Amino acid sequence: MKILVATEKPFAPVAVKGIKEVVEAGSHELVLVEKGTKADMIAAVADAAGLIVRSDKVDKEVFDAAKLLKVVVRAGAGYDNIDLAEATAHGVCVMNTPGQNANAVAELVLGMMVTLIRNRYNGTSGTELLGKTLGIHAFGAVGRNVARIAKGFGMKVSAFDPWVKDEAMIAEGVEPIHNLEDLYKNNQFVSLHIPATPETKKSVGLRLVEMMPKGAVLINAARKEVIDEESLAEAFEARPDFRYIADVKPDNAAELEEKYGDRVFFTPKKMGAQTAEANINAGLAAANQVVAHLKDGFNRFQVNK
Ligand code: 3PG
């Protein structure tokens, strides 16, 4: 059967090689569409039984075109790019690969924090992370990795996540916080790791940022949709000490960069999972899941139940 890998942002070549080996070991054929358009994906998916994507949009148009499609695996964590209702309506199983790129995202979070607080290495005196407070908004795979690395820097780490038991946080040296507002009140740095859902969209903005202590830094390596961008722009006016880091530019990036250049740091493209290791981990997991699904209906990480 044909398995299509359609990624606007290509996997590292070493990961593609591994994906090809897994696909061929399962007696399937790999078709690769890298840096393609939506039309390229639609044309290539017509006779595919399996589809592997990253943040690439998989919507009704794609499902309508994919007459033989049985499984889509999002090689990564967030699956807000996939229309789950359409997948279900078309009888297609959708899975993600939770945790596989979490370390890469977490390393980028700490890297961006250091870049910002060292003034982008411009020769002026910056500040340090040692002894500073970090609040983790959602303690999933990425949040846990951020906590591990931040503790290595000597930060005081706490987390808010109503779905995670206190003991699980305490076991990792993280203080559980039971109220979202307290997370923002207690921490100079707050790192967002919530998924983009109807409940979380535009859920973080001026109201929470205003509560943060002096020198507040908000880090968003999750999704730009979780930010209320208009009210965040107000936060820059209301608090001259407020700084914002995001892996993927907000819609109003140009305005923020022009007005508050040294108070923002944005990656030009979503870079969190863009490492060879994360591509290998997530890409190979995705390939194995597609092959296993086509073989015997494997659906352990199904998200459209
Ligand atoms: C994820 O949800 O796994 C990350 O945001 C990475 O997305 P990407 O595969 O598009 O880089």
Coordinates of C-alpha atoms and ligand atoms in Angstrom, one line a residue:
M1 CA 0.0 0.0 0.0
K2 CA 1.0 3.6 -0.4
I3 CA 2.1 5.7 2.6
L4 CA 2.4 9.4 2.0
V5 CA 4.6 11.7 4.0
A6 CA 3.5 15.2 3.3
T7 CA 5.4 17.9 5.2
E8 CA 5.7 21.5 4.4
K9 CA 8.6 21.6 6.9
P10 CA 10.7 18.6 6.0
F11 CA 12.0 16.0 8.4
A12 CA 15.8 15.8 8.7
P13 CA 17.1 13.4 5.9
V14 CA 18.2 10.9 8.5
A15 CA 14.6 10.7 9.7
V16 CA 13.2 10.3 6.2
K17 CA 15.7 7.4 5.6
G18 CA 14.4 5.7 8.8
I19 CA 10.8 6.2 7.9
K20 CA 11.4 4.7 4.4
E21 CA 13.0 1.7 6.0
V22 CA 10.0 1.1 8.4
V23 CA 7.5 1.6 5.5
E24 CA 9.3 -0.8 3.2
A25 CA 9.9 -3.4 6.0
G26 CA 6.1 -3.4 6.2
S27 CA 5.9 -4.1 2.4
H28 CA 4.5 -0.6 1.7
E29 CA 5.7 2.1 -0.7
L30 CA 6.8 5.5 0.6
V31 CA 5.8 8.7 -1.3
L32 CA 7.4 11.9 -0.1
V33 CA 5.9 15.4 -0.7
E34 CA 8.1 18.0 1.0
K35 CA 7.6 21.7 1.0
G36 CA 4.5 21.0 -1.2
T37 CA 1.3 23.0 -1.5
K38 CA -2.2 21.8 -0.3
A39 CA -2.9 20.9 -3.9
D40 CA 0.2 18.7 -4.0
M41 CA -1.0 16.9 -0.8
I42 CA -4.5 16.4 -2.3
A43 CA -3.1 15.0 -5.5
A44 CA -0.7 12.6 -3.7
V45 CA -3.2 11.4 -1.1
A46 CA -5.7 10.1 -3.6
D47 CA -4.4 6.5 -3.5
A48 CA -2.7 6.5 -0.2
A49 CA -3.7 4.2 2.7
G50 CA -1.6 6.0 5.3
L51 CA -0.6 9.7 5.7
I52 CA 2.1 11.2 7.9
V53 CA 2.1 14.9 8.5
R54 CA 3.5 17.5 11.0
S55 CA 1.6 20.8 11.4
D56 CA 0.2 20.4 7.9
K57 CA -3.5 21.0 7.6
V58 CA -5.6 17.9 7.0
D59 CA -9.2 19.0 6.4
K60 CA -12.4 17.9 4.6
E61 CA -10.9 18.6 1.2
V62 CA -8.0 16.2 1.9
F63 CA -10.3 13.5 3.4
D64 CA -12.7 13.8 0.4
A65 CA -9.8 13.3 -2.0
A66 CA -8.3 10.4 0.0
K67 CA -10.5 7.5 -1.1
L68 CA -8.3 4.7 0.2
L69 CA -7.1 6.4 3.4
K70 CA -7.3 4.4 6.6
V71 CA -4.9 6.2 9.0
V72 CA -3.3 9.6 9.6
V73 CA -0.5 10.1 12.0
R74 CA 0.5 13.5 13.1
A75 CA 4.3 13.1 13.8
G76 CA 4.2 15.3 16.9
A77 CA 2.0 16.2 19.8
G78 CA -0.6 18.9 18.8
Y79 CA -3.3 17.7 16.4
D80 CA -5.3 20.9 16.0
N81 CA -4.3 20.9 12.3
I82 CA -6.4 17.8 11.7
D83 CA -10.2 17.9 11.3
L84 CA -11.1 15.0 13.6
A85 CA -14.8 15.1 12.9
E86 CA -14.1 14.8 9.2
A87 CA -11.6 12.0 9.8
T88 CA -14.3 10.1 11.8
A89 CA -16.9 10.7 9.1
H90 CA -14.5 9.3 6.5
G91 CA -13.7 6.3 8.7
V92 CA -10.1 7.3 9.2
C93 CA -8.1 6.7 12.4
V94 CA -6.0 9.7 13.6
M95 CA -3.1 9.3 16.0
N96 CA -0.4 11.5 17.3
T97 CA 3.0 10.5 18.7
P98 CA 2.9 11.9 22.2
G99 CA 6.2 12.8 23.9
Q100 CA 8.4 12.0 20.9
N101 CA 9.5 15.6 20.3
A102 CA 9.1 16.9 23.9
N103 CA 12.7 17.3 24.8
A104 CA 13.5 19.3 21.6
V105 CA 10.7 21.7 22.4
A106 CA 11.8 22.0 26.0
E107 CA 15.4 22.7 25.1
L108 CA 14.2 25.5 22.7
V109 CA 12.2 27.0 25.5
L110 CA 15.2 27.3 27.8
G111 CA 17.4 28.4 24.9
M112 CA 15.0 31.2 24.0
M113 CA 14.8 32.3 27.6
V114 CA 18.6 32.6 27.8
T115 CA 18.7 34.4 24.5
L116 CA 16.2 37.0 25.7
I117 CA 17.6 37.7 29.1
R118 CA 21.1 38.0 27.8
N119 CA 19.9 40.7 25.4
R120 CA 20.6 38.5 22.4
Y121 CA 24.3 38.5 23.2
N122 CA 24.6 42.1 22.2
G123 CA 27.5 42.8 24.6
T124 CA 25.3 44.4 27.4
S125 CA 24.7 42.9 30.8
G126 CA 21.8 40.6 31.0
T127 CA 20.4 38.5 33.9
E128 CA 20.5 34.9 35.0
L129 CA 17.9 32.1 35.5
L130 CA 19.5 30.8 38.7
G131 CA 17.0 31.2 41.6
K132 CA 14.3 32.7 39.5
T133 CA 10.7 31.4 39.5
L134 CA 9.2 29.4 36.6
G135 CA 5.6 28.5 36.3
I136 CA 4.6 25.7 33.9
H137 CA 1.1 26.1 32.5
A138 CA 0.2 22.4 31.8
F139 CA 2.4 19.6 32.9
G140 CA 2.4 17.2 30.0
A141 CA 5.4 15.7 28.2
V142 CA 6.8 19.1 27.2
G143 CA 6.1 20.8 30.5
R144 CA 7.8 18.0 32.4
N145 CA 10.9 18.3 30.2
V146 CA 11.0 22.1 30.7
A147 CA 10.8 21.5 34.5
R148 CA 13.7 19.0 34.3
I149 CA 16.0 21.4 32.4
A150 CA 14.9 24.5 34.3
K151 CA 15.8 22.7 37.6
G152 CA 19.3 22.2 36.1
F153 CA 19.5 25.9 35.8
G154 CA 18.6 26.2 39.5
M155 CA 15.1 27.7 38.9
K156 CA 12.3 27.3 41.3
V157 CA 9.7 25.4 39.3
S158 CA 5.9 25.1 39.9
A159 CA 3.1 24.0 37.7
F160 CA -0.6 24.2 37.1
D161 CA -2.4 21.3 35.5
P162 CA -5.8 20.1 36.8
W163 CA -5.3 16.8 35.0
V164 CA -2.1 15.9 36.8
K165 CA -1.9 14.6 40.4
D166 CA 0.2 16.6 43.0
E167 CA 2.3 13.5 43.7
A168 CA 3.4 13.4 40.1
M169 CA 4.7 17.0 40.2
I170 CA 6.2 16.6 43.7
A171 CA 8.1 13.5 42.5
E172 CA 9.8 15.7 39.9
G173 CA 10.7 18.4 42.3
V174 CA 7.9 20.7 41.0
E175 CA 5.5 22.6 43.3
P176 CA 1.8 21.9 42.4
I177 CA -0.3 25.1 42.0
H178 CA -4.1 24.5 42.2
N179 CA -5.3 27.8 40.8
L180 CA -4.3 29.3 37.4
E181 CA -4.2 32.8 38.7
D182 CA -1.7 31.8 41.4
L183 CA 0.6 30.3 38.8
Y184 CA 0.8 33.8 37.1
K185 CA 1.0 35.7 40.5
N186 CA 3.9 33.5 41.8
N187 CA 6.2 33.3 38.8
Q188 CA 8.4 35.7 37.0
F189 CA 8.6 33.3 34.0
V190 CA 5.6 31.4 32.8
S191 CA 5.9 28.8 30.0
L192 CA 2.7 27.7 28.1
H193 CA 2.2 24.1 27.2
I194 CA -1.6 23.9 26.8
P195 CA -3.0 22.5 23.5
A196 CA -5.1 24.7 21.2
T197 CA -8.7 23.7 21.9
P198 CA -12.0 25.7 21.8
E199 CA -11.5 26.2 25.6
T200 CA -7.9 27.4 25.5
K201 CA -8.1 29.6 22.5
K202 CA -7.3 33.2 23.4
S203 CA -7.2 32.2 27.0
V204 CA -3.9 33.9 27.9
G205 CA -3.7 37.7 27.7
L206 CA -3.5 40.9 29.7
R207 CA -5.6 39.6 32.6
L208 CA -3.1 36.9 33.6
V209 CA 0.0 38.8 32.5
E210 CA -1.0 41.8 34.8
M211 CA -0.8 39.4 37.7
M212 CA 2.8 38.4 37.1
P213 CA 5.6 39.8 39.3
K214 CA 8.2 42.4 38.2
G215 CA 10.3 41.4 35.2
A216 CA 7.5 39.2 33.8
V217 CA 8.4 36.9 30.9
L218 CA 5.8 34.9 29.1
I219 CA 7.0 32.0 26.9
N220 CA 4.8 30.4 24.3
A221 CA 6.1 27.3 22.6
A222 CA 2.6 25.9 22.3
R223 CA 0.3 27.5 19.7
K224 CA -0.3 31.2 18.8
E225 CA -4.0 30.6 19.0
V226 CA -3.9 30.2 22.8
I227 CA -2.9 33.9 23.1
D228 CA -5.3 36.8 23.1
E229 CA -3.0 38.8 20.9
E230 CA -4.9 42.1 21.1
S231 CA -4.9 42.1 24.9
L232 CA -1.3 41.0 25.0
A233 CA -0.4 44.0 22.9
E234 CA -2.1 46.1 25.7
A235 CA 0.1 44.3 28.2
F236 CA 3.2 45.7 26.6
E237 CA 1.8 49.2 27.1
A238 CA 0.5 48.5 30.7
R239 CA 3.8 47.0 31.8
P240 CA 7.1 48.3 30.5
D241 CA 8.9 45.4 32.2
F242 CA 6.8 42.7 30.4
R243 CA 8.6 40.5 27.8
Y244 CA 7.2 37.8 25.4
I245 CA 8.9 34.9 23.7
A246 CA 7.1 32.8 21.1
D247 CA 8.1 29.8 18.9
V248 CA 6.1 31.0 15.9
K249 CA 5.3 34.7 15.3
P250 CA 2.0 36.1 16.5
D251 CA -0.2 37.7 13.8
N252 CA 0.8 41.1 15.2
A253 CA 4.5 40.3 15.3
A254 CA 5.6 43.1 13.0
E255 CA 3.9 45.7 15.2
L256 CA 5.3 44.2 18.4
E257 CA 8.8 44.0 17.0
E258 CA 8.7 47.5 15.8
K259 CA 7.4 49.0 19.0
Y260 CA 9.1 46.7 21.6
G261 CA 12.0 45.1 19.7
D262 CA 14.2 44.1 22.7
R263 CA 11.2 42.9 24.7
V264 CA 10.1 40.2 22.3
F265 CA 11.8 37.2 20.7
F266 CA 10.0 35.2 17.9
T267 CA 11.2 32.3 15.8
P268 CA 10.6 32.8 12.1
K269 CA 9.1 29.4 11.7
K270 CA 7.9 26.9 14.3
M271 CA 11.2 25.5 15.5
G272 CA 10.5 23.6 18.7
A273 CA 10.5 20.1 17.1
Q274 CA 13.0 21.0 14.4
T275 CA 15.9 18.8 15.5
A276 CA 17.3 15.6 13.9
E277 CA 16.6 13.7 17.1
A278 CA 12.9 14.9 17.4
N279 CA 12.4 14.1 13.7
I280 CA 13.8 10.6 14.1
N281 CA 11.7 10.0 17.3
A282 CA 8.4 11.4 16.0
G283 CA 8.9 10.3 12.3
L284 CA 9.8 6.7 13.1
A285 CA 7.1 6.5 15.7
A286 CA 4.6 7.8 13.1
A287 CA 5.8 5.3 10.5
N288 CA 5.6 2.4 12.9
Q289 CA 2.1 3.4 14.0
V290 CA 0.9 3.7 10.4
V291 CA 2.4 0.3 9.5
A292 CA 0.9 -1.3 12.6
H293 CA -2.5 0.2 12.0
L294 CA -2.5 -1.1 8.4
K295 CA -1.4 -4.5 9.6
D296 CA -3.7 -5.2 12.6
G297 CA -5.6 -2.0 13.4
F298 CA -3.2 -0.6 16.0
N299 CA -4.8 2.5 17.5
R300 CA -3.2 3.1 20.9
F301 CA -2.7 6.8 20.3
Q302 CA -6.0 7.4 18.5
V303 CA -7.4 10.9 19.1
N304 CA -10.6 10.8 17.2
K305 CA -12.6 8.3 19.2
Ligands
3PG1 C1 4.0 19.5 18.0 O1 2.8 19.8 18.2 O2 4.4 18.4 18.1 C2 5.0 20.6 17.8 O3 4.3 21.9 17.8 C3 5.8 20.5 16.6 O4 5.2 20.8 15.4 P1 5.9 20.6 14.0 O5 6.1 19.1 13.8 O6 5.1 21.3 13.0 O7 7.3 21.2 14.1

